[in-house]
mmCIF file of C-alpha atoms in Angstrom:
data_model
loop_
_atom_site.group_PDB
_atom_site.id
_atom_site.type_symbol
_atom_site.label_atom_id
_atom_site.label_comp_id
_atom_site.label_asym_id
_atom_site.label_seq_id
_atom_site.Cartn_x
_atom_site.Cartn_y
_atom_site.Cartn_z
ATOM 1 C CA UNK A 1 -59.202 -18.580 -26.407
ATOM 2 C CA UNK A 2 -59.178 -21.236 -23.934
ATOM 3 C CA UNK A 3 -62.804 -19.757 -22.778
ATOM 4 C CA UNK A 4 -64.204 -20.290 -26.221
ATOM 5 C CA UNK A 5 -63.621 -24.378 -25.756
ATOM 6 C CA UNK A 6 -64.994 -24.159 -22.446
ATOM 7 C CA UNK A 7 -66.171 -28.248 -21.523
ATOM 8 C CA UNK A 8 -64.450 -29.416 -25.215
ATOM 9 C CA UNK A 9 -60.708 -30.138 -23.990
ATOM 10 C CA UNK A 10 -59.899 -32.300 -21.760
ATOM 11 C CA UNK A 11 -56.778 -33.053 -19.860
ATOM 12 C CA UNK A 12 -55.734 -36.857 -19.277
ATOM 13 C CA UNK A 13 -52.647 -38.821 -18.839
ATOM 14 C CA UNK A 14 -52.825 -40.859 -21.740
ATOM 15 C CA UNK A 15 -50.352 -43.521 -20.298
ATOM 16 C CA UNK A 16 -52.942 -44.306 -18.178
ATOM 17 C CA UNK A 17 -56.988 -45.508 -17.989
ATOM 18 C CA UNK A 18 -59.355 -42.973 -18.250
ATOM 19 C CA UNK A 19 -63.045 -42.521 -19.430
ATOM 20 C CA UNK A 20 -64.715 -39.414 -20.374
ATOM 21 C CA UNK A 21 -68.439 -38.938 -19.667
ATOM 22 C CA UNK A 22 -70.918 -36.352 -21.085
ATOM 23 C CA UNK A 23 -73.477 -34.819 -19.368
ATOM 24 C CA UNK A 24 -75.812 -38.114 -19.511
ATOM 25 C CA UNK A 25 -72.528 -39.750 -17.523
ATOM 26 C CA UNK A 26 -72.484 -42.113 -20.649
ATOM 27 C CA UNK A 27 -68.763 -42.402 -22.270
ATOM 28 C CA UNK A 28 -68.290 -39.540 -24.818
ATOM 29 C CA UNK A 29 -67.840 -40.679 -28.445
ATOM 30 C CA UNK A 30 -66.244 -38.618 -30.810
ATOM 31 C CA UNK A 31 -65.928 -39.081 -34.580
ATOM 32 C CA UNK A 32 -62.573 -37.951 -35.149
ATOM 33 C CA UNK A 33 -59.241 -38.304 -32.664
ATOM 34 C CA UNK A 34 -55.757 -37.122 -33.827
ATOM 35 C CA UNK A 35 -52.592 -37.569 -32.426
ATOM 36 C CA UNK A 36 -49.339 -36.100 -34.040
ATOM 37 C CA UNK A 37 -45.535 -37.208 -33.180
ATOM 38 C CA UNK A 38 -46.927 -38.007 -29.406
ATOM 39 C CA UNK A 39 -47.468 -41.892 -29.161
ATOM 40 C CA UNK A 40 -43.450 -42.578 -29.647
ATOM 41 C CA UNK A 41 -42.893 -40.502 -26.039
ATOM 42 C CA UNK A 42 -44.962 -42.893 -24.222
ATOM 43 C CA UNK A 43 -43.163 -46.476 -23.155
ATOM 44 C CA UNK A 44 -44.175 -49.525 -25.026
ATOM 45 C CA UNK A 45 -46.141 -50.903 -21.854
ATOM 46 C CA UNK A 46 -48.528 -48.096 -22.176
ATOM 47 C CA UNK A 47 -49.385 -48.096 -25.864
ATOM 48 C CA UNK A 48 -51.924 -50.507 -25.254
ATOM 49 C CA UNK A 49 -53.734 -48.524 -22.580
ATOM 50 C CA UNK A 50 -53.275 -45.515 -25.201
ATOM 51 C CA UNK A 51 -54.914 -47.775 -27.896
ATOM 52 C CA UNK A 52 -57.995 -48.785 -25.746
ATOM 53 C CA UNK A 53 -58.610 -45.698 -24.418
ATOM 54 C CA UNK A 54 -58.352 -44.386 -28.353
ATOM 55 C CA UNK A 55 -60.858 -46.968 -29.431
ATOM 56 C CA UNK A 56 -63.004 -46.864 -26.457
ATOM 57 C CA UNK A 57 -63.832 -42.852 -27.364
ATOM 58 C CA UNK A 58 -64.546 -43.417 -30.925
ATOM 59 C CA UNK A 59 -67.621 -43.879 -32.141
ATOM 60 C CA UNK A 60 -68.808 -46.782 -34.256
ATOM 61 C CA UNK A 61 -68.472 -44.958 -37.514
ATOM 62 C CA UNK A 62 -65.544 -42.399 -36.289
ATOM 63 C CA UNK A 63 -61.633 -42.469 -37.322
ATOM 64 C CA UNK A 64 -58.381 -41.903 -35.306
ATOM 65 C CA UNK A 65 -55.756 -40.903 -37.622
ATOM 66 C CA UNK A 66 -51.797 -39.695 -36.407
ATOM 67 C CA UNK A 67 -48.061 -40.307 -36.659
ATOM 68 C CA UNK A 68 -45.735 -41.898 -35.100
ATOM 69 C CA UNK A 69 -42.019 -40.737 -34.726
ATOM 70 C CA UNK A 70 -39.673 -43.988 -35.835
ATOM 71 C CA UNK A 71 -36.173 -42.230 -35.048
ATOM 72 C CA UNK A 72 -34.254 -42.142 -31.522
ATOM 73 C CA UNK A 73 -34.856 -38.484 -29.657
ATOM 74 C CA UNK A 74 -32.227 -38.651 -27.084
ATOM 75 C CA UNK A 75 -31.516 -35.106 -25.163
ATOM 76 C CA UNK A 76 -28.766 -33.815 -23.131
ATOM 77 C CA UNK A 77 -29.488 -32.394 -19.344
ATOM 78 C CA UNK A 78 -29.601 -28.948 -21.234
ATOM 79 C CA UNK A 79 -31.891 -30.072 -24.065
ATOM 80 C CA UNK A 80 -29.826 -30.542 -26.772
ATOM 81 C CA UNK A 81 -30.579 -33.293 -29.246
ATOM 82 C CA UNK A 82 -27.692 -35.816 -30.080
ATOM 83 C CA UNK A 83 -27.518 -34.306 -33.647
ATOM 84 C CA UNK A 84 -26.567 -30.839 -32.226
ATOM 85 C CA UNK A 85 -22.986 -29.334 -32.040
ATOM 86 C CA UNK A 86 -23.865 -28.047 -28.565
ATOM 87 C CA UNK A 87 -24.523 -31.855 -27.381
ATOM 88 C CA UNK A 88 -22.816 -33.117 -24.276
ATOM 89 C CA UNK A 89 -23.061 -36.881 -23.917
ATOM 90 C CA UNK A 90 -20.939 -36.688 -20.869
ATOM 91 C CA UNK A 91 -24.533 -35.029 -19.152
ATOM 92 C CA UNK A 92 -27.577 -36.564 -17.760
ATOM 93 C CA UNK A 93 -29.220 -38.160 -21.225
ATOM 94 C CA UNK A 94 -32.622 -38.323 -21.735
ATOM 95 C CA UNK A 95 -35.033 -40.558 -24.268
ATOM 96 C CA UNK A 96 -37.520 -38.439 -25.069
ATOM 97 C CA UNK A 97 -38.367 -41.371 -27.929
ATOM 98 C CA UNK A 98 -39.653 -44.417 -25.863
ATOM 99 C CA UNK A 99 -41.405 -46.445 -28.628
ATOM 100 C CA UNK A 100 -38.950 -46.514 -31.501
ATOM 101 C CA UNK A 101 -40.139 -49.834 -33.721
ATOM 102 C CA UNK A 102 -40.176 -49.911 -37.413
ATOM 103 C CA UNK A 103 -43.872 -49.907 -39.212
ATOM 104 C CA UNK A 104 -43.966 -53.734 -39.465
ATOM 105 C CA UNK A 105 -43.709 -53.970 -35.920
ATOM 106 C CA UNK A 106 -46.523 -51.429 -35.779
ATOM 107 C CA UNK A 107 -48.836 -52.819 -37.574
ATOM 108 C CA UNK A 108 -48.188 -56.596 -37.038
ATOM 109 C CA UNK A 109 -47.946 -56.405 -33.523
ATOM 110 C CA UNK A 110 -49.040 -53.377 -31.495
ATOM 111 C CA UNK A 111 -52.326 -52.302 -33.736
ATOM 112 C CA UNK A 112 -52.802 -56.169 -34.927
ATOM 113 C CA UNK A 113 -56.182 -56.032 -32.741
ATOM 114 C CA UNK A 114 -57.313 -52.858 -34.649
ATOM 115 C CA UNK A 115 -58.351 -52.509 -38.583
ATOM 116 C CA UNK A 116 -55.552 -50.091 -39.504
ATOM 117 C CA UNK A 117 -55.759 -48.442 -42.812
ATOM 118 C CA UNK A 118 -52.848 -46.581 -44.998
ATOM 119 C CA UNK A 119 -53.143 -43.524 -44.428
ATOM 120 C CA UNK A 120 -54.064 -41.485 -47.358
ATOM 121 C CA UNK A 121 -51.350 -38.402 -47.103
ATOM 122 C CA UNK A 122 -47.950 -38.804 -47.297
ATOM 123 C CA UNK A 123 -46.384 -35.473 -48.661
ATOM 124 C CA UNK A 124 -45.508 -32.204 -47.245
ATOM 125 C CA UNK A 125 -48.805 -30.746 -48.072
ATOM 126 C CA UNK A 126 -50.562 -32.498 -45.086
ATOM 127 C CA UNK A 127 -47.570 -32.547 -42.444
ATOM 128 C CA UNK A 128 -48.570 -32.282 -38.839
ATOM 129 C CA UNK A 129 -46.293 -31.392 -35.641
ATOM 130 C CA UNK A 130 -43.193 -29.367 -36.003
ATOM 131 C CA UNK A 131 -41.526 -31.591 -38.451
ATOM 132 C CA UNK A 132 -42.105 -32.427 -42.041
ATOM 133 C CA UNK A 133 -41.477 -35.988 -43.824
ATOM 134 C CA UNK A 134 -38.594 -34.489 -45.370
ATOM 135 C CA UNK A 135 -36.881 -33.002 -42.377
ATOM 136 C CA UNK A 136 -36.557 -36.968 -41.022
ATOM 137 C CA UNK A 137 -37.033 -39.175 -43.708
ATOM 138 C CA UNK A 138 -37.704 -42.870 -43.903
ATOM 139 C CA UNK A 139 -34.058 -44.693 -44.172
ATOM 140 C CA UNK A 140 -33.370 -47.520 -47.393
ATOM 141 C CA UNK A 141 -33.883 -49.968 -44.588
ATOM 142 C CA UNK A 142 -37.136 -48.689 -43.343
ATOM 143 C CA UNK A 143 -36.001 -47.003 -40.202
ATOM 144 C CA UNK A 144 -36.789 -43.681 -39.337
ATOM 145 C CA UNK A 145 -38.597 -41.320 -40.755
ATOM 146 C CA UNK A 146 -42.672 -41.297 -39.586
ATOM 147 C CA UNK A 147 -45.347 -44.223 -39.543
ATOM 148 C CA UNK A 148 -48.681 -42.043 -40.403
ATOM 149 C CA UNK A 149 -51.665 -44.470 -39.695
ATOM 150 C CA UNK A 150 -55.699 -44.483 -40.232
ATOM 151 C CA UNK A 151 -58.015 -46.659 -37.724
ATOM 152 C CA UNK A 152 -61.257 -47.581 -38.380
ATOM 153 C CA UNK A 153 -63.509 -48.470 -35.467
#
């Protein structure tokens, strides 16, 4: 189907400045932006280029809404996550998690220059990405589990 959205997707490196222009070469606004269990995989020193880029693209009425993973992902050379029998910590590790913070420090420090809502859905019924709320759950001490956010232009 990738013929059918011929000129709607668009391929960036979101760790890094970009702009996207429509035919008039003006920045393209769009109402709605989503992002699902990505924005933990990039470092923390690029969540503010994310974040601009986000808010630059959105237009003065529009909405981003996403999650954020708040649990470690650390892999094995062969993939495995930590949790798995088949892990081998005595292999090249990787972090796949780069931005693990709790949802304080999300919304008192890295979106404090954005109006951040609560977002509205917090059950299985609206889960996005491979994993549900219940499959990672928030911990009694507020770790883990995922921060789902609204932002308002």
């Amino acid at each position: 189907n990738w013929l059918t959205y011929k000129n709607k997707l668009y391929n960036v490196d979101l760790a890094k400045d970009y702009t996207i222009l429509d035919e008039n070469e003006e920045i393209k606004k769009f109402d709605l932006i989503t992002s699902w269990e990505m924005i933990e995989h990039l470092h923390e020193s690029e969540l503010d280029t994310f974040f601009k880029n986000m808010h630059k693209h959105l237009k003065d009425d529009g909405i981003f809404i996403g999650s954020i993973a708040m649990f470690p992902d650390i892999r094995d050379e062969l993939g495995y996550h930590q949790d798995c029998p088949e892990y081998n910590p005595n292999t090249k590790q990787f972090i796949l998690h780069q931005s693990v913070f709790d949802e304080n420090k999300w919304k008192n420090k890295i979106l404090k220059d954005y109006k951040v809502r609560e977002y509205p859905f917090k059950d299985n019924r609206y889960m996005c990405g491979y994993l549900a709320v219940r499959d990672h759950p928030k911990k009694p001490d507020g770790t883990g589990g995922s921060y789902y956010l609204m932002i308002e232009k």
